[in-house]
């Protein structure tokens, strides 16, 4: 009896300032904590303790149906009286989905001196705490007993907080149902991701890729709202609630905007002035990121709510506009996404306490999302039919074109056959004429090359004739005095022969002695030897010239032979010696070189052309001073290098670009064919070598020839 009296007094004290009903829970029952069962107190700053709360006179009723958090960085205290009419010694108290930073329960029992702290700690009190912020707290209330409960709730998101008090058996069955519902939803999420990923791989349409992003962030958002994030991700709750959850929601809306932009082809279908509004939505959806960077989490959630509301309204308007414009995908958009956006608006209104909270409104996003996922998957699958129709139309068009072409071809076959015969005859004649032309061109080419060779030989002829004529004249000039010396010697010999026949003839003896004194035998002997040496020198010079001519004459030998490059250069200089004007010095600086395989005659022609060009370049200068041609040879690991440098007039860059072109010449008409350097280039190329030129106007010219040692 005494115990009942104490309970009556306690209940009277509880209602002395604000009368509230006792929340009685029966077996297999669940009751939402509405305003008839609680009073609330806003703890601005969140610094009040349970002791402060117990003596506070600031608890009041609210015009909201459910407890409502309105202020940032504050805690909401809720006071209620529970009666347990079940057979279990506890009642599960659950807090609805949302961003919950703290959920604590204090049981003051039947006396104010007996306080029990139940539930989780505030995540902001210990940022390193990785313990789950429990959304379910078992309140220990003995069967048929009453207790006073204080709830402390914290969240950076301004919203209504639906709280359920349930019987233990009802909570057990209901949690199984909710888990099955959420599992079914997540199963649909996984199936849709896989299904649309396969479609993206097959079709390569970016709509599927953006839709996959949307499905992923939709699943993450719903998982976070239902408190699954802390179970899956090993991160502290401060990081999860203040950063990961708002960023996930921002990404969720960006995935929506990207998908709708691609699916409805907004850039093509919306007028430019309306498309600019869509760009505004993109910018608006990114504003919460700034608040997150400045650690204004409450502001970030408010901006996300505002942008979600505006995005939903404008996207619905865009869908209606395109639907009435006749754009076919807008039909699926209005069926699926229209409902989804309406449920988003309903969810925002529910969170703000504007519409009633019940089991249907609590899971309306899940239901509409499942329907929307199915509808949009159908819509995206319809794109495959669209692509198939396009492919069939293209094939039908191609078949029609093929048949038309076949008809045209069949109708023109006879005409074409006749034309082919006529054209074939013309081609036969043209081919014959072309063959004749080619033969003429080959003959002309051979003649041009021979002409160049003859031109080179012609330039050498005068010098060679002069070179041969000098020793021959030298020999001829010595023959006459040599003959006279021999006549005198022969006459003296005849006198001695007569004296031998008549040894006692004093007159013949005197005559012989007198003649011997007259002709001076010693002088004749010395003169004969001198004349013979002169003849021998002339013959040697003639032999040298003939040998050089013989070497140079092997121009057309088609066989590779070992050759001494230095000797070839010296032979060329012998032949050109008489053509080199006085005042031009030839400076050969020849390194010791091994024999290399080459076409000797053709290499001789290269050296004749290059040296002769250098001499002509020097002769073309108006003023001469210390003119020379420097010829150097160098031995490297794989090549032999020949450099011919002159002090001539040089060349401009434009001339250098064309010097190896056939028939290109800077000489006057009649002075050159323009084939010399072209033939040189062809010979060097045939030897698999290179020829480079370095020249500047007035600075002379250097030709560098590189020949491989291993030519086979």
XYZ file of C-alpha atoms in Angstrom:
712
model
C 0.000 0.000 0.000
C 2.872 2.310 0.836
C 4.506 1.566 -2.528
C 1.339 2.527 -4.373
C 1.169 5.795 -2.498
C 4.751 6.645 -3.465
C 4.025 5.933 -7.115
C 0.919 8.152 -6.971
C 2.978 10.987 -5.478
C 5.639 10.500 -8.145
C 3.082 10.655 -10.888
C 1.544 13.765 -9.354
C 4.973 15.467 -9.203
C 5.580 14.546 -12.788
C 2.388 16.204 -13.910
C 2.443 19.218 -11.636
C 3.829 21.508 -14.293
C 2.817 19.783 -17.563
C 0.228 17.026 -17.619
C 1.271 14.118 -19.858
C -0.222 10.682 -20.253
C 1.545 7.568 -19.112
C 2.672 5.493 -22.086
C 1.399 2.011 -21.421
C 2.791 -0.856 -23.469
C 0.893 -4.110 -23.740
C 1.915 -7.418 -25.223
C 2.615 -7.397 -28.970
C 2.263 -3.608 -29.139
C 4.302 -0.737 -30.595
C 3.532 2.903 -29.802
C 5.018 6.050 -31.313
C 6.087 8.654 -28.793
C 3.680 11.481 -29.665
C 3.259 14.816 -27.917
C 0.578 13.445 -25.524
C 3.235 11.219 -23.936
C 6.251 13.526 -23.551
C 7.551 16.958 -22.734
C 10.861 18.276 -24.061
C 13.667 20.672 -23.200
C 16.190 22.235 -25.594
C 19.662 22.146 -24.054
C 21.386 24.966 -25.995
C 25.060 24.050 -26.140
C 24.388 20.538 -24.832
C 26.079 21.104 -21.457
C 23.311 20.119 -18.989
C 23.678 16.939 -16.928
C 20.938 14.559 -15.834
C 21.061 16.191 -12.411
C 20.382 19.598 -13.954
C 17.584 18.126 -16.029
C 15.817 16.550 -13.075
C 15.436 19.860 -11.238
C 14.753 21.930 -14.381
C 11.334 23.586 -14.717
C 11.820 24.236 -18.475
C 10.213 21.035 -19.787
C 7.261 21.918 -21.991
C 4.960 20.391 -24.518
C 5.455 21.019 -28.245
C 3.174 21.695 -31.164
C 5.110 19.093 -33.192
C 3.738 15.588 -33.138
C 7.178 14.117 -32.374
C 10.305 15.343 -30.584
C 11.913 17.932 -32.871
C 15.551 19.129 -32.992
C 15.737 22.730 -34.145
C 19.084 24.095 -32.963
C 22.660 23.274 -33.935
C 25.162 22.201 -31.262
C 22.341 21.507 -28.843
C 20.776 18.465 -27.204
C 17.077 17.611 -26.963
C 15.887 16.152 -23.637
C 12.643 14.176 -23.712
C 10.776 13.180 -20.572
C 8.162 10.407 -20.490
C 6.495 7.950 -18.110
C 6.438 4.249 -19.075
C 4.185 1.482 -17.812
C 5.035 -2.110 -18.670
C 1.962 -4.334 -19.095
C 3.919 -7.169 -20.726
C 5.441 -10.269 -19.208
C 9.009 -9.246 -20.148
C 11.094 -7.166 -17.670
C 12.139 -4.594 -20.294
C 10.747 -2.461 -23.118
C 12.822 -1.766 -26.292
C 12.975 1.948 -27.149
C 13.992 2.607 -30.779
C 14.892 5.845 -32.497
C 13.996 6.232 -36.170
C 16.329 6.626 -39.124
C 18.382 9.792 -39.395
C 21.780 11.248 -38.597
C 22.052 10.581 -34.875
C 25.161 11.858 -33.078
C 24.011 10.797 -29.604
C 21.188 8.783 -28.039
C 21.176 8.332 -24.247
C 18.546 7.091 -21.837
C 18.306 7.728 -18.088
C 15.996 5.702 -15.882
C 15.157 7.449 -12.620
C 13.079 4.467 -11.462
C 10.470 5.141 -8.784
C 12.656 7.508 -6.792
C 14.686 10.470 -7.890
C 17.693 9.161 -5.954
C 17.921 6.081 -8.147
C 19.390 7.018 -11.618
C 20.515 4.480 -14.220
C 22.321 5.591 -17.441
C 21.344 3.403 -20.362
C 22.403 3.440 -24.020
C 25.232 4.974 -26.000
C 27.502 7.945 -25.299
C 27.480 11.155 -27.290
C 29.767 10.758 -30.293
C 30.988 14.340 -29.913
C 32.063 13.734 -26.336
C 34.691 11.236 -27.481
C 35.685 11.548 -31.133
C 37.861 8.470 -30.916
C 34.978 6.284 -29.754
C 34.279 3.521 -32.264
C 31.430 1.971 -30.296
C 28.079 1.797 -32.097
C 25.639 4.633 -31.369
C 22.774 2.275 -30.546
C 19.396 3.111 -32.081
C 17.733 0.581 -29.756
C 17.933 0.795 -25.936
C 16.252 -1.736 -23.699
C 14.550 0.115 -20.860
C 14.387 -2.124 -17.741
C 10.812 -1.914 -16.466
C 9.394 -4.753 -14.412
C 6.031 -6.143 -15.510
C 3.143 -3.999 -14.321
C 5.586 -1.306 -13.167
C 6.055 2.412 -13.913
C 9.231 4.422 -14.398
C 10.240 7.936 -15.457
C 12.551 8.027 -18.481
C 14.740 10.883 -19.748
C 16.045 10.664 -23.326
C 18.945 12.797 -24.549
C 19.204 13.093 -28.381
C 21.812 14.938 -30.490
C 21.911 15.446 -34.263
C 23.391 18.048 -36.583
C 20.404 17.636 -38.866
C 17.309 19.635 -37.940
C 14.441 17.141 -38.016
C 11.621 15.363 -36.205
C 12.768 12.314 -34.210
C 10.192 9.482 -34.270
C 10.724 7.271 -31.211
C 8.978 3.947 -30.724
C 8.382 2.103 -27.476
C 7.609 -1.544 -28.169
C 6.989 -4.775 -26.401
C 9.872 -7.213 -26.549
C 7.954 -9.760 -28.644
C 6.715 -7.125 -31.091
C 10.225 -5.672 -31.463
C 11.623 -9.134 -32.201
C 9.107 -9.841 -34.975
C 9.186 -6.302 -36.345
C 13.006 -6.171 -36.512
C 12.967 -9.410 -38.503
C 10.475 -7.873 -40.923
C 12.490 -4.630 -41.227
C 15.706 -6.563 -41.816
C 13.980 -8.627 -44.503
C 12.644 -5.448 -46.105
C 16.057 -3.787 -46.040
C 17.716 -6.980 -47.244
C 15.248 -7.244 -50.100
C 15.967 -3.638 -51.019
C 19.736 -4.154 -50.906
C 19.290 -7.294 -52.998
C 17.478 -5.243 -55.627
C 20.316 -2.702 -55.451
C 22.924 -5.403 -56.088
C 20.936 -7.008 -58.923
C 20.349 -3.641 -60.590
C 24.039 -2.738 -60.371
C 25.075 -6.021 -61.987
C 22.297 -5.866 -64.589
C 23.042 -2.302 -65.685
C 26.794 -2.924 -65.597
C 26.306 -5.743 -68.110
C 24.187 -3.439 -70.271
C 26.862 -0.748 -70.135
C 29.535 -3.236 -71.213
C 27.347 -4.361 -74.127
C 25.894 -1.016 -75.273
C 28.553 1.507 -74.119
C 25.796 4.035 -73.326
C 26.830 6.449 -70.566
C 23.263 6.504 -69.241
C 23.855 3.029 -67.804
C 27.114 4.124 -66.183
C 25.504 7.153 -64.486
C 22.556 4.998 -63.467
C 24.975 2.579 -61.785
C 26.469 5.513 -59.837
C 22.958 6.534 -58.782
C 22.100 2.996 -57.600
C 25.356 2.746 -55.620
C 24.834 6.059 -53.811
C 21.145 5.296 -53.256
C 22.103 2.067 -51.482
C 24.802 3.814 -49.446
C 22.432 6.603 -48.433
C 19.719 4.216 -47.256
C 22.278 2.086 -45.411
C 23.646 5.157 -43.601
C 20.178 6.452 -42.724
C 19.397 3.100 -41.056
C 22.624 3.145 -39.075
C 24.459 0.460 -41.059
C 27.480 2.640 -41.820
C 29.183 2.225 -38.471
C 28.734 -1.531 -38.670
C 30.350 -1.736 -42.092
C 33.012 0.994 -41.990
C 35.683 0.890 -39.231
C 35.670 4.678 -38.728
C 34.801 6.872 -35.794
C 31.260 8.244 -35.656
C 32.374 11.884 -35.887
C 33.955 11.226 -39.281
C 30.938 9.212 -40.394
C 28.210 11.655 -39.326
C 30.008 14.931 -40.094
C 31.730 13.998 -43.361
C 30.898 10.640 -44.949
C 27.105 10.865 -44.665
C 26.730 14.438 -46.054
C 29.287 13.776 -48.820
C 27.435 10.573 -49.766
C 24.179 12.521 -50.020
C 25.842 15.169 -52.180
C 27.220 12.452 -54.479
C 23.752 10.870 -54.515
C 22.225 14.056 -55.928
C 25.034 14.575 -58.404
C 24.515 11.024 -59.688
C 20.808 11.864 -60.115
C 21.611 15.042 -62.049
C 24.172 13.291 -64.271
C 21.822 10.422 -65.056
C 18.843 12.661 -65.847
C 21.064 14.910 -67.973
C 22.187 11.921 -70.044
C 18.902 9.964 -70.055
C 16.675 12.897 -71.027
C 19.390 14.433 -73.250
C 18.753 17.812 -71.667
C 21.401 19.683 -73.631
C 19.690 18.747 -76.892
C 16.037 18.797 -75.779
C 15.871 21.818 -73.462
C 15.936 25.387 -74.786
C 19.121 27.187 -73.833
C 17.445 29.482 -71.290
C 15.874 26.463 -69.524
C 19.077 24.457 -69.683
C 20.766 27.213 -67.677
C 18.400 26.414 -64.780
C 19.741 22.878 -64.784
C 23.262 24.285 -64.465
C 22.017 26.237 -61.442
C 20.911 22.936 -59.878
C 24.406 21.521 -60.390
C 25.937 24.518 -58.615
C 23.330 24.450 -55.827
C 24.015 20.760 -55.138
C 27.691 21.563 -54.560
C 27.150 24.329 -51.982
C 27.027 21.917 -49.000
C 30.628 20.954 -49.765
C 31.715 24.464 -48.764
C 29.903 24.148 -45.448
C 31.565 20.758 -44.831
C 35.006 22.241 -45.536
C 34.331 24.929 -42.909
C 33.052 22.238 -40.462
C 29.534 23.661 -40.482
C 27.800 20.285 -40.470
C 24.373 21.612 -39.459
C 24.468 24.160 -42.264
C 25.585 21.423 -44.660
C 22.548 19.243 -43.815
C 20.255 22.254 -44.168
C 21.694 23.063 -47.592
C 21.360 19.416 -48.648
C 17.680 19.473 -47.635
C 17.065 22.757 -49.474
C 18.870 21.565 -52.639
C 16.977 18.230 -52.489
C 13.663 20.103 -52.309
C 14.544 22.482 -55.176
C 16.066 19.708 -57.306
C 12.964 17.544 -56.909
C 10.592 20.355 -57.918
C 12.621 21.508 -60.943
C 13.347 17.994 -62.180
C 9.650 17.175 -62.020
C 8.888 20.316 -64.039
C 11.549 19.324 -66.623
C 10.065 15.821 -66.868
C 6.536 17.195 -67.397
C 7.824 19.646 -70.023
C 9.608 16.926 -72.020
C 6.661 14.533 -71.614
C 4.239 16.994 -73.214
C 6.867 17.826 -75.822
C 6.641 14.176 -76.960
C 10.060 12.926 -75.877
C 9.513 9.174 -75.336
C 12.002 8.587 -72.456
C 10.170 11.294 -70.449
C 7.259 8.859 -70.169
C 9.361 6.402 -68.180
C 10.838 9.310 -66.261
C 7.396 10.489 -65.139
C 6.334 6.939 -64.202
C 9.421 6.042 -62.215
C 11.334 9.119 -61.238
C 8.281 11.325 -60.767
C 7.060 9.046 -58.008
C 10.526 8.876 -56.497
C 10.916 12.660 -56.400
C 7.475 12.988 -54.827
C 8.498 10.533 -52.120
C 11.643 12.593 -51.506
C 9.441 15.628 -50.947
C 7.214 13.528 -48.667
C 10.275 12.351 -46.725
C 11.471 15.939 -46.266
C 8.010 16.925 -45.026
C 7.952 13.901 -42.678
C 11.349 14.800 -41.236
C 10.149 18.351 -40.628
C 7.023 17.065 -38.871
C 4.676 18.306 -41.604
C 3.091 14.935 -42.339
C 2.352 11.962 -40.129
C 5.035 9.417 -39.382
C 3.993 5.773 -39.700
C 5.378 2.520 -41.033
C 4.456 3.472 -44.589
C 6.029 6.949 -44.522
C 9.044 5.528 -42.696
C 9.823 3.165 -45.605
C 8.330 5.180 -48.461
C 11.781 5.793 -49.942
C 12.463 2.053 -50.025
C 9.174 1.305 -51.768
C 9.445 4.103 -54.313
C 13.142 3.359 -54.916
C 12.385 -0.274 -55.669
C 9.616 0.745 -58.085
C 11.810 3.459 -59.621
C 14.736 1.053 -60.080
C 12.517 -1.420 -61.899
C 10.920 1.254 -64.091
C 14.207 2.816 -65.078
C 15.822 -0.525 -65.731
C 12.915 -1.198 -68.091
C 13.416 2.236 -69.628
C 17.119 1.653 -70.127
C 16.431 -1.819 -71.493
C 14.092 -0.156 -73.968
C 17.167 1.604 -75.309
C 18.474 -1.776 -76.411
C 15.284 -2.234 -78.427
C 15.857 1.232 -79.823
C 19.406 0.305 -80.827
C 18.108 -2.986 -82.256
C 15.479 -1.118 -84.294
C 18.152 1.238 -85.546
C 20.314 -1.746 -86.488
C 17.385 -3.465 -88.237
C 16.555 -0.265 -90.099
C 20.181 0.116 -91.129
C 20.271 -3.509 -92.299
C 16.987 -3.077 -94.185
C 18.293 0.089 -95.799
C 21.552 -1.639 -96.689
C 19.610 -4.601 -98.142
C 17.426 -2.291 -100.218
C 20.482 -0.456 -101.466
C 22.170 -3.766 -102.258
C 19.145 -4.954 -104.242
C 18.959 -1.664 -106.109
C 22.647 -1.908 -106.860
C 22.164 -5.485 -108.046
C 19.382 -4.349 -110.360
C 21.467 -1.520 -111.715
C 24.476 -3.802 -112.129
C 22.393 -6.444 -113.874
C 20.875 -3.849 -116.188
C 24.249 -2.398 -117.069
C 26.224 -5.637 -117.369
C 25.839 -5.803 -121.129
C 26.877 -2.188 -121.586
C 29.734 -2.631 -119.164
C 30.973 -5.760 -120.917
C 31.160 -3.895 -124.203
C 32.848 -0.974 -122.542
C 35.250 -3.342 -120.812
C 36.166 -4.890 -124.151
C 36.689 -1.471 -125.685
C 38.617 -0.313 -122.653
C 40.675 -3.500 -122.633
C 41.691 -2.901 -126.225
C 42.569 0.687 -125.384
C 44.575 -0.511 -122.399
C 46.438 -3.015 -124.538
C 47.362 -0.265 -126.947
C 48.190 2.111 -124.105
C 50.270 -0.586 -122.466
C 52.173 -1.122 -125.682
C 52.728 2.603 -126.063
C 53.722 2.821 -122.411
C 56.217 -0.008 -122.830
C 57.726 1.805 -125.797
C 57.834 5.014 -123.770
C 59.507 3.230 -120.851
C 62.095 1.721 -123.147
C 62.716 5.147 -124.659
C 63.051 6.633 -121.180
C 65.494 3.920 -120.145
C 67.472 4.522 -123.309
C 67.390 8.271 -122.692
C 68.484 7.708 -119.089
C 71.404 5.556 -120.207
C 72.320 8.143 -122.812
C 72.158 10.925 -120.243
C 74.406 8.985 -117.884
C 76.783 8.208 -120.738
C 76.665 11.863 -121.726
C 77.652 12.850 -118.206
C 80.453 10.301 -118.282
C 81.610 11.637 -121.636
C 81.368 15.158 -120.276
C 83.609 14.155 -117.391
C 86.002 12.402 -119.752
C 85.890 15.403 -122.081
C 86.995 17.642 -119.242
C 89.887 15.272 -118.599
C 90.886 14.861 -122.238
C 92.661 18.179 -122.670
C 94.590 17.765 -119.458
C 95.479 14.149 -120.197
C 96.635 15.086 -123.710
C 98.775 17.829 -122.206
C 100.134 15.466 -119.578
C 101.055 12.860 -122.191
C 102.353 15.426 -124.699
C 104.910 16.863 -122.255
C 106.851 13.626 -121.673
C 106.491 12.667 -125.346
C 107.938 16.050 -126.413
C 110.685 15.570 -123.880
C 111.491 12.167 -125.422
C 111.304 13.574 -128.966
C 113.635 16.435 -128.096
C 116.257 13.999 -126.740
C 116.149 11.662 -129.761
C 117.942 13.992 -132.231
C 121.036 14.791 -130.079
C 121.098 11.136 -129.049
C 121.125 10.124 -132.724
C 123.989 12.576 -133.455
C 125.956 11.195 -130.495
C 125.390 7.659 -131.717
C 126.443 8.665 -135.297
C 129.712 10.084 -133.986
C 130.298 7.000 -131.847
C 129.479 4.728 -134.809
C 131.905 6.716 -137.047
C 134.674 6.348 -134.476
C 133.885 2.638 -134.202
C 134.218 2.282 -138.024
C 137.668 3.958 -137.965
C 138.823 1.555 -135.268
C 137.419 -1.351 -137.253
C 139.508 -0.259 -140.317
C 142.550 0.129 -138.072
C 141.925 -3.391 -136.780
C 141.906 -4.666 -140.338
C 145.079 -2.633 -141.179
C 147.060 -2.558 -137.952
C 150.110 -1.033 -139.529
C 148.359 1.821 -141.357
C 149.686 4.954 -139.639
C 147.327 7.247 -141.558
C 144.202 5.464 -140.377
C 145.561 5.441 -136.839
C 146.193 9.206 -136.904
C 142.822 9.788 -138.451
C 141.104 7.761 -135.701
C 142.999 9.522 -132.911
C 142.190 12.944 -134.394
C 138.461 12.082 -134.708
C 138.359 10.770 -131.168
C 139.790 14.065 -129.896
C 137.327 15.960 -132.073
C 134.157 14.227 -130.826
C 135.287 14.066 -127.133
C 134.287 10.509 -126.130
C 133.842 11.414 -122.426
C 131.405 14.205 -123.249
C 129.444 11.921 -125.630
C 129.209 9.244 -122.936
C 127.880 11.718 -120.355
C 125.441 13.272 -122.849
C 124.060 9.857 -123.938
C 123.374 8.893 -120.317
C 121.660 12.217 -119.664
C 119.485 11.894 -122.746
C 118.530 8.315 -121.854
C 117.531 9.393 -118.313
C 115.284 12.079 -119.824
C 113.668 9.556 -122.146
C 113.190 7.149 -119.224
C 111.528 9.860 -117.102
C 109.140 10.775 -119.933
C 108.249 7.132 -120.459
C 107.601 6.733 -116.708
C 105.290 9.733 -116.628
C 103.462 8.407 -119.651
C 103.109 4.992 -117.983
C 101.679 6.663 -114.826
C 99.083 8.554 -116.841
C 98.129 5.427 -118.798
C 97.795 3.441 -115.558
C 95.547 6.172 -114.091
C 93.421 6.099 -117.213
C 93.174 2.357 -116.979
C 91.985 2.600 -113.347
C 89.461 5.317 -114.159
C 88.156 3.398 -117.191
C 86.651 0.666 -114.966
C 83.513 2.767 -114.447
C 80.966 0.147 -115.438
C 82.396 -2.908 -113.684
C 79.370 -4.479 -111.922
C 81.401 -6.550 -109.453
C 82.427 -5.501 -105.936
C 86.197 -5.459 -105.556
C 88.595 -4.520 -102.775
C 89.849 -0.980 -103.336
C 92.311 1.424 -101.751
C 90.399 4.703 -101.387
C 93.586 6.717 -100.894
C 95.065 5.369 -104.132
C 91.850 6.144 -105.997
C 91.995 9.765 -104.776
C 95.662 10.113 -105.808
C 94.908 8.594 -109.234
C 92.111 11.115 -109.706
C 94.477 13.947 -108.815
C 96.955 12.711 -111.461
C 94.267 12.905 -114.149
C 93.066 16.309 -112.975
C 96.561 17.754 -112.448
C 96.652 19.638 -115.727
C 93.130 21.096 -115.199
C 94.007 22.618 -111.837
C 94.762 26.315 -112.369
C 97.820 27.942 -110.943
C 97.076 29.375 -107.486
C 94.854 26.512 -106.321
C 96.654 24.186 -103.929
C 95.508 20.589 -103.512
C 96.068 19.354 -99.945
C 95.547 15.604 -99.511
C 95.645 14.527 -95.823
C 95.083 10.801 -96.094
C 94.747 8.531 -93.081
C 95.861 4.914 -93.307
C 92.804 3.033 -94.558
C 91.985 -0.646 -95.018
C 90.764 -1.972 -98.349
C 86.963 -1.872 -98.685
C 84.572 -3.586 -101.067
C 83.157 -1.186 -103.639
C 82.677 -0.551 -107.340
C 86.092 1.014 -108.137
C 85.201 2.734 -111.392
C 82.091 4.332 -109.923
C 84.002 5.567 -106.879
C 86.586 7.132 -109.235
C 83.743 8.951 -110.954
C 82.544 10.248 -107.529
C 85.970 11.691 -106.694
C 86.395 13.241 -110.175
C 82.997 14.999 -109.934
C 83.452 16.242 -106.356
C 87.055 17.482 -106.844
C 86.204 19.022 -110.203
C 83.191 20.818 -108.651
C 85.448 22.212 -105.907
C 87.939 23.514 -108.505
C 85.139 25.138 -110.523
C 83.667 26.705 -107.344
C 87.057 28.311 -106.612
C 87.517 29.459 -110.243
C 84.089 31.172 -110.026
C 85.339 33.542 -107.321
C 86.070 37.037 -108.617
C 89.120 37.433 -106.358
C 91.519 34.652 -105.372
C 93.650 34.511 -102.258
C 95.243 31.396 -100.767
C 92.749 29.109 -102.504
C 92.960 25.401 -101.843
C 91.086 22.100 -101.861
C 91.545 20.010 -98.713
C 90.985 16.249 -99.130
C 90.959 14.177 -95.927
C 90.222 10.544 -95.217
C 89.431 9.073 -91.800
C 89.083 5.546 -90.494
C 86.307 4.784 -87.978
C 85.028 1.551 -86.430
C 82.450 0.719 -89.116
C 82.922 3.351 -91.841
C 85.419 5.235 -93.935
C 84.898 9.002 -94.123
C 86.073 11.221 -97.012
C 85.816 15.005 -96.722
C 86.458 17.375 -99.636
C 86.570 21.021 -98.560
C 87.107 23.969 -100.879
C 87.395 27.726 -100.457
C 84.969 28.418 -103.316
C 81.893 30.612 -103.574
C 79.699 28.331 -101.396
C 75.961 27.763 -101.704
C 72.725 29.217 -100.313
C 70.286 27.084 -98.342
C 67.921 26.956 -101.305
C 70.657 25.683 -103.634
C 71.668 23.014 -101.086
C 68.116 21.656 -101.123
C 68.352 20.893 -104.864
C 71.986 20.057 -105.668
C 71.265 16.309 -105.866
C 68.212 16.780 -108.094
C 68.700 15.622 -111.711
C 69.340 18.424 -114.220
C 69.644 21.046 -111.485
C 72.640 23.304 -112.088
C 73.752 26.806 -111.225
C 76.182 26.940 -114.162
C 75.563 28.760 -117.391
C 74.004 26.955 -120.350
C 76.531 24.638 -121.987
C 78.794 24.484 -118.912
C 77.068 21.614 -117.109
C 74.314 19.012 -117.492
C 73.102 19.064 -113.878
C 73.595 15.298 -113.621
C 76.999 15.135 -111.913
C 75.921 15.318 -108.264
C 72.768 13.336 -109.021
C 74.946 10.470 -110.321
C 77.269 10.872 -107.314
C 74.283 10.580 -104.971
C 73.083 7.438 -106.751
C 76.555 5.837 -106.552
C 76.886 6.573 -102.830
C 73.378 5.236 -102.220
C 74.261 2.064 -104.156
C 77.201 1.627 -101.766
C 74.731 2.024 -98.815
C 76.629 5.114 -97.744
C 75.702 8.738 -97.154
C 76.757 12.085 -98.556
C 76.218 15.365 -96.708
C 77.005 18.930 -97.667
C 77.858 21.897 -95.477
C 78.107 25.269 -97.170
C 77.463 28.973 -96.780
C 77.684 31.739 -99.389
C 81.284 32.990 -99.604
C 82.475 30.451 -96.987
C 83.259 27.477 -99.199
C 81.758 23.994 -99.248
C 82.447 20.645 -97.550
C 81.189 17.359 -98.960
C 81.320 14.448 -96.480
C 81.064 10.936 -97.888
C 80.621 7.998 -95.490
C 81.153 4.464 -96.841
C 80.521 1.220 -94.915
C 83.386 -1.228 -94.551
C 81.210 -4.334 -94.648
C 79.448 -3.879 -98.012
C 78.633 -7.314 -99.412
